Coordinates of C-alpha atoms in Angstrom, one line a residue:
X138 CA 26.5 -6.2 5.8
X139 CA 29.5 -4.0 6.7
X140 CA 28.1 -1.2 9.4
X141 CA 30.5 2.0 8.6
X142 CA 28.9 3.8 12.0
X143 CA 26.4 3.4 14.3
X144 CA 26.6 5.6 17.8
X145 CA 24.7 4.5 20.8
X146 CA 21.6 6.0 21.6
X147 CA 22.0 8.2 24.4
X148 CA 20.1 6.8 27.4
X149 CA 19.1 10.2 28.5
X150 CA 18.1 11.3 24.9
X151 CA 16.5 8.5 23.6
X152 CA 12.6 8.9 25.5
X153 CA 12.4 11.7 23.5
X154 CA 11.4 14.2 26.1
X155 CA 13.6 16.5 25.5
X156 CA 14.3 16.6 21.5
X157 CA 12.5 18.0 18.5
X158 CA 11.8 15.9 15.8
X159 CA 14.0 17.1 12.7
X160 CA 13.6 16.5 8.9
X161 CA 11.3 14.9 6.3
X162 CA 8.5 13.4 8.3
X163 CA 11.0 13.5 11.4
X164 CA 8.5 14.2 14.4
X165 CA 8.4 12.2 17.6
X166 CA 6.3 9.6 17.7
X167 CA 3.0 11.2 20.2
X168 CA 3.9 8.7 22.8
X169 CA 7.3 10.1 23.6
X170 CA 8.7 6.9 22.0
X171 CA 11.6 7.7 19.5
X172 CA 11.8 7.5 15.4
X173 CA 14.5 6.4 13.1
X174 CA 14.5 7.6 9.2
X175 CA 16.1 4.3 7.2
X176 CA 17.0 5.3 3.6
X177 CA 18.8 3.1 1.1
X178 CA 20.3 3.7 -2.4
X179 CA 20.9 1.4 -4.6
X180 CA 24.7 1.8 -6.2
X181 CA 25.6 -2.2 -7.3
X182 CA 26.0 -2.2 -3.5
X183 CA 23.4 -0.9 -1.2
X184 CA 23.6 1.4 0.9
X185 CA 21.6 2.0 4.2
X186 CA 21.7 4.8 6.5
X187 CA 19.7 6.1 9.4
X188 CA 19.3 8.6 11.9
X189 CA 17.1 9.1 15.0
X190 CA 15.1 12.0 14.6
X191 CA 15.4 13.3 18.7
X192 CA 19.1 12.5 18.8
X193 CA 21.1 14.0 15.4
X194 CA 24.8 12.4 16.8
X195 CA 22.5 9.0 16.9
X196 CA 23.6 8.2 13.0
X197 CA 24.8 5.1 10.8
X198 CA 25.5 4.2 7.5
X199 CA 25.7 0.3 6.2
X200 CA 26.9 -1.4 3.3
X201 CA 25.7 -4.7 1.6
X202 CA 27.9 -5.7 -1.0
X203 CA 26.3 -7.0 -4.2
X204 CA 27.4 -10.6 -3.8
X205 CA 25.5 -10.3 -0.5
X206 CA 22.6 -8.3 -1.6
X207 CA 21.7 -10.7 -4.6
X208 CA 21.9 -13.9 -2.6
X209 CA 19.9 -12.7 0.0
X210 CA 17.4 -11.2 -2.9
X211 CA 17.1 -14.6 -5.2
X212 CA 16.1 -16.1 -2.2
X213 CA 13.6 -14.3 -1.0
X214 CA 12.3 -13.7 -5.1
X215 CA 12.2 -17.9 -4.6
X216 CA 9.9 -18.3 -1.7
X217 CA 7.3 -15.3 -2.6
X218 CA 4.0 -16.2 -4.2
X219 CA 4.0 -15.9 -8.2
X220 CA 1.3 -16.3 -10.7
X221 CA 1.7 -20.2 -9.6
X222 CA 1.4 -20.4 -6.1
X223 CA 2.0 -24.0 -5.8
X224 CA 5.6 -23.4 -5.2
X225 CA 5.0 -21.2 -2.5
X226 CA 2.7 -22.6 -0.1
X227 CA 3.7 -26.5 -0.4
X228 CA 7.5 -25.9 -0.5
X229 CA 9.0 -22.5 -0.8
X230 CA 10.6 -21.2 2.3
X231 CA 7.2 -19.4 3.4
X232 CA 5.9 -23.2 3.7
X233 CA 7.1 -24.1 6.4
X234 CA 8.6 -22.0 10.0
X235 CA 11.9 -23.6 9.5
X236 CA 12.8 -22.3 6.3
X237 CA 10.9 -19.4 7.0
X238 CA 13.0 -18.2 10.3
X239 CA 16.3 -19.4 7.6
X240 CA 15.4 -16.7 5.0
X241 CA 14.1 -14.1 7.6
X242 CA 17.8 -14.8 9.5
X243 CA 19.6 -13.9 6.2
X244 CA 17.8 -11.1 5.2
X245 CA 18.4 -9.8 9.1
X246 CA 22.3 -10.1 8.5
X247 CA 22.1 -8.8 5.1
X248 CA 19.8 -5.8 5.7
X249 CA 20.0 -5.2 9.2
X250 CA 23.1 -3.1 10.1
X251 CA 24.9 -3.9 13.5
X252 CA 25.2 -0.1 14.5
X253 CA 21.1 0.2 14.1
X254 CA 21.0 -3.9 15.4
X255 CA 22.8 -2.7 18.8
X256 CA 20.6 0.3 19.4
X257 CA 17.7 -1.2 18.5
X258 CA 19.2 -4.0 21.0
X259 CA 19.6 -1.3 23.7
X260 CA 16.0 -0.1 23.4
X261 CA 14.1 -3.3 23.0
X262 CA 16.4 -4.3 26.9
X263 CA 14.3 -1.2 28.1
X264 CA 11.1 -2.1 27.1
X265 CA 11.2 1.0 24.3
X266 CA 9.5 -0.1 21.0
X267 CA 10.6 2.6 18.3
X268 CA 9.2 3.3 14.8
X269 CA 11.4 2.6 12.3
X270 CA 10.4 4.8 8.6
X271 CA 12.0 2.7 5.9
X272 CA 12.5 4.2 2.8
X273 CA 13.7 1.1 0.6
X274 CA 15.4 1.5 -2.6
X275 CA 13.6 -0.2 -5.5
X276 CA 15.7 -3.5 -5.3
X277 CA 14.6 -4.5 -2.1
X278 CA 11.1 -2.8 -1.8
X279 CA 9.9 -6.6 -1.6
X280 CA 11.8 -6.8 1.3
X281 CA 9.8 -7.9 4.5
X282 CA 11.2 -6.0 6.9
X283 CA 9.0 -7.2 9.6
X284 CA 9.9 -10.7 9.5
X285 CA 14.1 -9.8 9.9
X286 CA 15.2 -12.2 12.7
X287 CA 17.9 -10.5 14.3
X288 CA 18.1 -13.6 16.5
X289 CA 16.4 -16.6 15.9
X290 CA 13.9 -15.9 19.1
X291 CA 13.4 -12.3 17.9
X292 CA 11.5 -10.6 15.1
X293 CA 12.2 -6.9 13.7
X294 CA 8.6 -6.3 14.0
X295 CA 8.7 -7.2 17.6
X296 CA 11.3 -4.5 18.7
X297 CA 10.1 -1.8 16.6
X298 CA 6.6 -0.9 14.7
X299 CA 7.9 0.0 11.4
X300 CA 6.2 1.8 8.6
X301 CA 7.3 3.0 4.7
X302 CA 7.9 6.4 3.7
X303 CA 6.0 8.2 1.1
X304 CA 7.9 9.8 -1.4
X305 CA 9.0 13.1 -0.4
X306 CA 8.0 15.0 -3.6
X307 CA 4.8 13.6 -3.4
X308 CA 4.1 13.7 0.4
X309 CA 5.3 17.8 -0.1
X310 CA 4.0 18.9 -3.3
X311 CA 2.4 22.2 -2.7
X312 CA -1.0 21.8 -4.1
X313 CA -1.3 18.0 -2.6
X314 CA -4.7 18.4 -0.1
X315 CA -4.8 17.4 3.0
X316 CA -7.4 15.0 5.0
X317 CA -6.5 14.2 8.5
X318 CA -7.8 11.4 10.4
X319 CA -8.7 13.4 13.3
X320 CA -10.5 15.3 11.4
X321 CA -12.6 12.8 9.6
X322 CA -12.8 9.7 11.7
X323 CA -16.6 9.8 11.8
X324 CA -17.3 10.2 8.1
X325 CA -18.2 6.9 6.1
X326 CA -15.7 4.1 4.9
X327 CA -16.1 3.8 0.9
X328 CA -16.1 -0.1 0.6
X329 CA -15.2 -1.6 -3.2
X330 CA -15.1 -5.4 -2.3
X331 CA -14.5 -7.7 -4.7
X332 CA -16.1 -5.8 -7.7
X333 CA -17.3 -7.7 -10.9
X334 CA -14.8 -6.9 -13.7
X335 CA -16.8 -6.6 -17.1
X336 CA -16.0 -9.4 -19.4
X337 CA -14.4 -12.0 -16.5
X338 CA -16.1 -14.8 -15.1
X339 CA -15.9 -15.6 -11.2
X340 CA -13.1 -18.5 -11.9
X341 CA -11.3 -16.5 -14.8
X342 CA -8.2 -14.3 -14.0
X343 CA -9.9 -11.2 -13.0
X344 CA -12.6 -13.2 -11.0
X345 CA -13.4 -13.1 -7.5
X346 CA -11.3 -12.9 -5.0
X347 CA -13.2 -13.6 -2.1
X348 CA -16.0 -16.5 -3.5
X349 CA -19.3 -16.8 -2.8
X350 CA -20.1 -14.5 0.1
X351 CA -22.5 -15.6 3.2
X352 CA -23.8 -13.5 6.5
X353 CA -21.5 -15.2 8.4
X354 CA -17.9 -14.7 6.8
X355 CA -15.6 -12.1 8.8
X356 CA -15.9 -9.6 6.0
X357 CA -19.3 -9.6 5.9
X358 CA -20.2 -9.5 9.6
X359 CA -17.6 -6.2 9.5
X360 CA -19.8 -4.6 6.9
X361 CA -22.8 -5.5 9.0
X362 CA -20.8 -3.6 12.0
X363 CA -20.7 -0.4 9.6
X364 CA -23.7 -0.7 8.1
X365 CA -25.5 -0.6 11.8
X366 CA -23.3 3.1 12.5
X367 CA -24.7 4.0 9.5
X368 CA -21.1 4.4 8.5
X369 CA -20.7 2.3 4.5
X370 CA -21.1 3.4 1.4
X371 CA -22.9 1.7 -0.8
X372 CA -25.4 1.9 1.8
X373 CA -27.1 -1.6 1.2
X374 CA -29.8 -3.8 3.2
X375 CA -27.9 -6.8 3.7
X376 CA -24.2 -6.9 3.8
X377 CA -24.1 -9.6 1.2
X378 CA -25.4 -6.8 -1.2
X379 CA -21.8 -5.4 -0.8
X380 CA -19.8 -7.9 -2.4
X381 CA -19.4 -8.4 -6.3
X382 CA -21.2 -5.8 -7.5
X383 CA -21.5 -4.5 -11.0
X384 CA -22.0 -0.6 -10.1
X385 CA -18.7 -0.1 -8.7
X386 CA -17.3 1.8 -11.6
X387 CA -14.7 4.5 -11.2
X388 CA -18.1 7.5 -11.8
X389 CA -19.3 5.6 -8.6
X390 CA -16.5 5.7 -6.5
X391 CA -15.7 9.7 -7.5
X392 CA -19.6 10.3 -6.1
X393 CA -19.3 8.3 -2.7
X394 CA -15.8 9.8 -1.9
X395 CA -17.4 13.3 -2.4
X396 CA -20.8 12.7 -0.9
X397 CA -21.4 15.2 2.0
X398 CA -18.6 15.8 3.7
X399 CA -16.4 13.4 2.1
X400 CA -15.0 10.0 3.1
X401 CA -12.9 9.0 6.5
X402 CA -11.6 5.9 4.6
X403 CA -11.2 3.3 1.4
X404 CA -11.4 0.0 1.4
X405 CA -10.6 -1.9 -2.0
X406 CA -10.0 -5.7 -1.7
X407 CA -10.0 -6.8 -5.4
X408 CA -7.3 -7.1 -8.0
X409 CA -4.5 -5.0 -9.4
X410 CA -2.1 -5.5 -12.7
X411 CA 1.0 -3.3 -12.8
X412 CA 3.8 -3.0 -15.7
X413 CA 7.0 -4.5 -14.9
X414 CA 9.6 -2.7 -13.1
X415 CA 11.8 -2.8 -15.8
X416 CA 9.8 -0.7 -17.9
X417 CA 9.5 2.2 -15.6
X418 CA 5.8 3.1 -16.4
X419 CA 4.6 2.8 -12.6
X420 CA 1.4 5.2 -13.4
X421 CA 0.3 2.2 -15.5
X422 CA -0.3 0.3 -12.0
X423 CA -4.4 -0.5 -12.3
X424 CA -7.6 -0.9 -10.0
X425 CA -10.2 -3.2 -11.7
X426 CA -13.5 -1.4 -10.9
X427 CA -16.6 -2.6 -12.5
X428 CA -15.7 0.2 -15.6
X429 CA -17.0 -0.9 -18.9
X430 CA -14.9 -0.7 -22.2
X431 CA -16.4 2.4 -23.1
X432 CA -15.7 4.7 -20.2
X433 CA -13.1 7.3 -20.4
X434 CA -9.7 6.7 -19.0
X435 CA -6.0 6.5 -19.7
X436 CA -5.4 2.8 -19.9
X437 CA -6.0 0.8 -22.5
X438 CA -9.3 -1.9 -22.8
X439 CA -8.9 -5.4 -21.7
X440 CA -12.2 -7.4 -22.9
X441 CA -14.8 -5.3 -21.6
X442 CA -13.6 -3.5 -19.6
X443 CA -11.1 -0.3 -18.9
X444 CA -9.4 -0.4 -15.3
X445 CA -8.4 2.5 -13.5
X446 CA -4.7 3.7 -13.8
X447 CA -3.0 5.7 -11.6
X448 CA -2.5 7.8 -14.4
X449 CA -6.4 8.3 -14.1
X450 CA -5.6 9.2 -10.0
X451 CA -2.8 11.8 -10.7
X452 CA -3.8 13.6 -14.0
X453 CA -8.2 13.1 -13.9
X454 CA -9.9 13.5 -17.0
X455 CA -9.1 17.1 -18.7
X456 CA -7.9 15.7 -22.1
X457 CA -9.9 12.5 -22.0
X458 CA -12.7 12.9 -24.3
X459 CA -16.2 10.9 -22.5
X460 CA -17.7 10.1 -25.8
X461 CA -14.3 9.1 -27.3
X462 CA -13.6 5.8 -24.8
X463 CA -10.2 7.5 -24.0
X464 CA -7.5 4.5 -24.3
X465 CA -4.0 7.1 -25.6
X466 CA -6.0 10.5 -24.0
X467 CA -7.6 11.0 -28.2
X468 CA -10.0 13.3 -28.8
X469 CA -12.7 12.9 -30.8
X470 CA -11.0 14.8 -33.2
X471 CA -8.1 12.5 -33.7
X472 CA -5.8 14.7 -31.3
X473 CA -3.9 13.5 -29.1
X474 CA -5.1 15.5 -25.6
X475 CA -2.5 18.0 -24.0
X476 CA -1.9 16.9 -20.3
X477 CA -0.3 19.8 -19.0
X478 CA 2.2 22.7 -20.2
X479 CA 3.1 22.5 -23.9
X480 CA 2.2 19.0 -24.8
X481 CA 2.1 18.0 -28.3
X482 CA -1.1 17.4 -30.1
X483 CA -1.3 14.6 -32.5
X484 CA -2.0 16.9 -35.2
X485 CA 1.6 18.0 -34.2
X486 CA 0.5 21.6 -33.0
X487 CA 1.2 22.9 -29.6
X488 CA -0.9 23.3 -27.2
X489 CA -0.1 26.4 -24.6
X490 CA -1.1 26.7 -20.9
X491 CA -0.3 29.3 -18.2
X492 CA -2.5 32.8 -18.2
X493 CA -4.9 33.1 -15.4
X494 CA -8.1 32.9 -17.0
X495 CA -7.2 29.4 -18.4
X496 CA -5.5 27.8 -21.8
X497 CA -6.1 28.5 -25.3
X498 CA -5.5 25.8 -27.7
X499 CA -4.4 26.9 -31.3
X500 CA -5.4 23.5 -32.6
X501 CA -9.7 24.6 -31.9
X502 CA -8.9 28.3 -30.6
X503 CA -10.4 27.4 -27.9
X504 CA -10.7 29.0 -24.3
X505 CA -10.3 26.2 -21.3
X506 CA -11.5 27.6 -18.1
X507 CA -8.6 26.8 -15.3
X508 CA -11.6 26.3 -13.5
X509 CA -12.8 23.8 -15.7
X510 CA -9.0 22.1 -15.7
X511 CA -9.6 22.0 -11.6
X512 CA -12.9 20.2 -12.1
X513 CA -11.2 17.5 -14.1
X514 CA -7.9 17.1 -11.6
X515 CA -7.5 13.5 -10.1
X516 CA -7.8 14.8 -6.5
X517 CA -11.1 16.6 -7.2
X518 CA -13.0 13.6 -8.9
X519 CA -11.5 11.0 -7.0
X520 CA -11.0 12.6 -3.3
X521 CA -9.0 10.7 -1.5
X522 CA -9.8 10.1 2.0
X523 CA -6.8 9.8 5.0
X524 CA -6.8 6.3 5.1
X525 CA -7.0 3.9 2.3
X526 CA -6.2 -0.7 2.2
X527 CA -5.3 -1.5 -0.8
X528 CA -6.0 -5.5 -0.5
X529 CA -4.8 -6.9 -3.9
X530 CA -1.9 -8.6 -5.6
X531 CA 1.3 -6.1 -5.4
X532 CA -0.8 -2.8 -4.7
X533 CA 2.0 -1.6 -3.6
X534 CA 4.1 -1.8 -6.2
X535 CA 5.4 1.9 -6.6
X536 CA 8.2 1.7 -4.2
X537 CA 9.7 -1.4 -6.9
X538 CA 10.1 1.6 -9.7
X539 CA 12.7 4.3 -10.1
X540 CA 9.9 6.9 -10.1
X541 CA 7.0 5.4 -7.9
X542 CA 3.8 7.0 -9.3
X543 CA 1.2 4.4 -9.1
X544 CA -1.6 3.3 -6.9
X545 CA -0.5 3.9 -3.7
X546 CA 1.9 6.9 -4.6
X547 CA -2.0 8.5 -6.0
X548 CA -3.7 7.8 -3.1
X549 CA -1.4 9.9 -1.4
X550 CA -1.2 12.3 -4.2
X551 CA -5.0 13.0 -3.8
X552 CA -5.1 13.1 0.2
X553 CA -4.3 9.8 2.2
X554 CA -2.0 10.1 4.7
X555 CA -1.7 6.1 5.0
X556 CA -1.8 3.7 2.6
X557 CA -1.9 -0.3 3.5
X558 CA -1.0 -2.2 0.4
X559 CA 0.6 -5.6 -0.9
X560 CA 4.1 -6.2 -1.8
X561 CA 3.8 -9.2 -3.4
X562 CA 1.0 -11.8 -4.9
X563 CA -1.4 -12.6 -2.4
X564 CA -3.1 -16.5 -1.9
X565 CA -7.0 -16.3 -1.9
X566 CA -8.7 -18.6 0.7
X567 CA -9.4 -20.7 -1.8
X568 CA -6.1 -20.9 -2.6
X569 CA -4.9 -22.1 0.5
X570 CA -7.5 -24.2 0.9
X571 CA -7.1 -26.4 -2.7
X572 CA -3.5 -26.0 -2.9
X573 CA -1.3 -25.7 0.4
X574 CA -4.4 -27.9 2.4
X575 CA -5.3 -25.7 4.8
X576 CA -7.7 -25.9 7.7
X577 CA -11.3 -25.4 5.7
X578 CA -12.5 -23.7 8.6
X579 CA -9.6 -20.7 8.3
X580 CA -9.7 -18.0 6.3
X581 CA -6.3 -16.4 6.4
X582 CA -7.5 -13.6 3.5
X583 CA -10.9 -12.3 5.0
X584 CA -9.2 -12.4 8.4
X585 CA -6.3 -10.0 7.3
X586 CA -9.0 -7.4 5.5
X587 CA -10.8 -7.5 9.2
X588 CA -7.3 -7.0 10.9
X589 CA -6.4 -4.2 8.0
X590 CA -9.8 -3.0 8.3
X591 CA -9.8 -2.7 12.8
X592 CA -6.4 -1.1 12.1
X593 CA -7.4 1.9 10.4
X594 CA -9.7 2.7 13.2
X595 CA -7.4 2.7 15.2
X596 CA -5.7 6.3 16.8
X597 CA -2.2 4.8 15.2
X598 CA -2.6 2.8 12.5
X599 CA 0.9 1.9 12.0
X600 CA 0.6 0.3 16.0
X601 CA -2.1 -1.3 15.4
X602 CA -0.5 -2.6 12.1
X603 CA 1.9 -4.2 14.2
X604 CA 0.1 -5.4 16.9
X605 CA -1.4 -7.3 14.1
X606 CA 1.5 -8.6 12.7
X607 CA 2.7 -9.6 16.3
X608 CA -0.6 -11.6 16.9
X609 CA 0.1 -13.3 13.9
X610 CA 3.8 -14.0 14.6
X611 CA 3.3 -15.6 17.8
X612 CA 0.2 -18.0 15.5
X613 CA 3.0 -19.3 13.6
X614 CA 5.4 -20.1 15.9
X615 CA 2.9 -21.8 17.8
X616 CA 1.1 -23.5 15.5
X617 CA 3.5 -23.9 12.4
X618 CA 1.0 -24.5 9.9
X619 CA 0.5 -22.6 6.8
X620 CA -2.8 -20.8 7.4
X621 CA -0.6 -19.0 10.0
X622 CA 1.9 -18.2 7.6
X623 CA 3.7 -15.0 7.0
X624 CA 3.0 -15.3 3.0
X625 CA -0.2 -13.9 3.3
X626 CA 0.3 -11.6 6.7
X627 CA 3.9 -9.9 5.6
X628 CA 3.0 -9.1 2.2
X629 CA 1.0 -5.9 3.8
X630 CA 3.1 -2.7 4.4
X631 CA 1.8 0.4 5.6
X632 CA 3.2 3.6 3.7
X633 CA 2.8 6.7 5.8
X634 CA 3.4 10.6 5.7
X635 CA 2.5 11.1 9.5

């Protein structure tokens, strides 16, 4: 890492009492405490530069070479969890503390520039903790930025709570609702846990994720909690009722989010598939609801069942035909559907959009309503409430495209302000059980949901994030052994546009 510029913060400057918060999402932390804006662009060498939102002359700029940048990048891409996660928990670097604190020490020297180090440095020596917004480039979106060990004794997440930012032409498109968590704290959480996939068995590869469920296990005692505040939806009798479930289909979860007032949060903890980076196609990033093959949706069947894209969450159903299935937006007529201004139709005529009233199609010369096209919108059958976990395998994907528009780029899309999600493949309890040996008695997987879960009651979620993330820090040190490890508790980022 070469560091180009990096100007102390100034002492008097840097409570914040004084400044206004400038920029993209650059307000001052409530507290007083200060904010820094990291951004990175990827140019075969990568380039990092931030800025403290109460103190403009407070600005840097780093380089990390490419030689640098892809040894530091194959390693980490060595020791994260894969579709074999033998690798991973018995020997890979997250295995074991040792190798862990070696990779998190070269990812701090690679990634971590010295101008932002030192004031970081001067902050932490006055008991400050800032809140670093990262805005990774796609390269390094897998990045765990928390676990950077500026110093062997010292963590990144320790000195600073740290949060992603949300793309900035989704977090400010014009028509994008709003749902504030002040406004909405007391309205019910919407809890999709561990939903039966049609056509896959408990053991198969879109099985559960949790196993057999009892009154006793962490998740289940937290549903109780809700379910006595009258505050979960679906509204069962016993908490076990609220695990693997076969009526948690995408028409469900469009009906609890818009029940009475709405929802205050979502909680999904099941599985996601996404396309490979490489191909671009980010809005192809899917939920696995309990949908069957025949419901209507963008993405394309697997078995018996059609998942939820975030191509459903960002464009809704107008061009989706229901009695049609929907895989390709056809018609029943054979047509392919026009999503938007001047699509083509697969009859090869033209469909036109645009007056007030609504659209005429010359393929039917037919009037759509703009009403009806509102009805249809992503963010009016799926609401999306301000706060939303995403607990599955790489749910947070978006950040590792070019263009990030899947899941947790539509949550935002439709309303959330924050947006907990994975980065990489996460281990199952079972997992570490049969595999890495763990303590049968620990259940590293429910235990982060509760911890993901307390955290998005919380005023701050991104604090409360980290005090997480520090709890579990100072587990591993102590105890060293894998149940504690970082390969389950630093996959979780939280994306934010607050």
């Amino acid at each position: 890492m070469v560091s180009v510029d990096g100007a102390s913060v100034d002492g008097a400057s840097v409570d914040g009492a004084n400044g206004a918060g400038a920029g993209t999402g650059g307000t001052e932390r409530p507290d007083g405490r200060p904010t820094a804006l990291v951004r990175m662009a990827d140019a075969g060498d990568l380039y990092i530069s931030w800025r403290w939102t109460h103190d403009l002359t407070a600005t840097g700029v780093g380089i990390v070479p490419r030689a640098e940048l892809t040894t530091a990048l194959t390693a980490l891409a060595a020791a994260l969890p894969g579709e074999a996660l033998g690798h991973a928990l018995t020997s890979g670097a997250f295995a074991s503390y040792d190798t862990e604190l070696a990779l998190a020490e070269l990812l701090a020297r690679t990634f971590l520039p010295y101008g932002l180090a030192k004031q970081l440095h001067e902050l932490y020596e006055r008991g400050i903790r800032p809140h670093l917004r990262l805005q990774p480039s796609p390269r390094v979106a897998q990045v765990p930025w928390e676990l950077l060990a500026p110093d062997p004794a010292v963590r990144l997440v320790e000195i600073a709570d740290i949060s992603l930012l949300a793309p900035v032409s989704i977090a400010h498109a014009p028509a994008r609702p709003s749902r504030t968590w002040a406004a909405t704290r007391h309205l019910p959480v919407v809890g999709v846990l561990d939903p039966r996939v049609p056509g896959f068995r408990a053991d198969s590869a879109l099985g559960s994720v949790l196993g057999r469920m009892t009154a006793d296990a962490p998740v289940a005692r937290m549903v109780a909690g809700y379910l006595a505040r009258e505050r979960w939806l679906p509204a069962v009798q016993d908490p076990v009722e609220a695990f693997r479930r076969t009526d948690l289909d995408r028409k469900w979860l469009g009906a609890a989010l818009r029940e009475g007032a709405g929802a205050s949060r979502l909680l999904y903890v099941g599985h996601v598939t996404a396309a490979a980076p490489e191909s671009g196609q980010s809005e192809n990033a899917q939920l696995h609801l309990s949908c069957s093959a025949e419901t209507a949706g963008f993405a394309p069947t697997v078995r018996a069942h059609r998942p939820l894209s975030a191509k459903d969450l960002l464009l809704g159903t107008y061009g989706l035909d229901a009695g049609a299935g929907g895989a390709g937006a056809r018609t029943e007529a054979g047509t392919e559907a026009a999503v938007g201004t001047g699509s083509k139709t697969g009859a090869g005529t033209e469909s036109t959009a645009g007056t007030e009233n609504g659209t005429r199609t010359r393929a039917g010369d037919t009037q759509v309503r703009t009403e009806d096209i509102r009805a249809r919108a992503g963010d009016t059958r799926w609401p999306i409430p301000s706060r939303v976990a995403l607990i599955a395998c790489g749910s947070g994907g978006d950040l590792r495209f070019g263009e990030a528009l899947g899941l947790a780029t539509a949550m935002i899309h439709g309303g959330a302000e924050t947006v907990t999600a994975g980065r990489w493949t996460l281990p199952t309890d079972l997992a570490f059980h049969r595999i890495a040996g763990a303590d049968p008695a620990a259940r590293p997987l429910q235990d982060a949901i509760r911890a993901i879960d307390t955290a998005h009651e919380r005023d701050d979620a991104v604090v409360a994030h980290g005090d997480w993330q520090r709890e579990r820090l100072a587990a591993w040190r102590e105890h060293r052994t894998v149940e504690h490890s970082p390969v389950l508790w630093g996959a979780f980022a939280t994306i934010s546009t607050v």
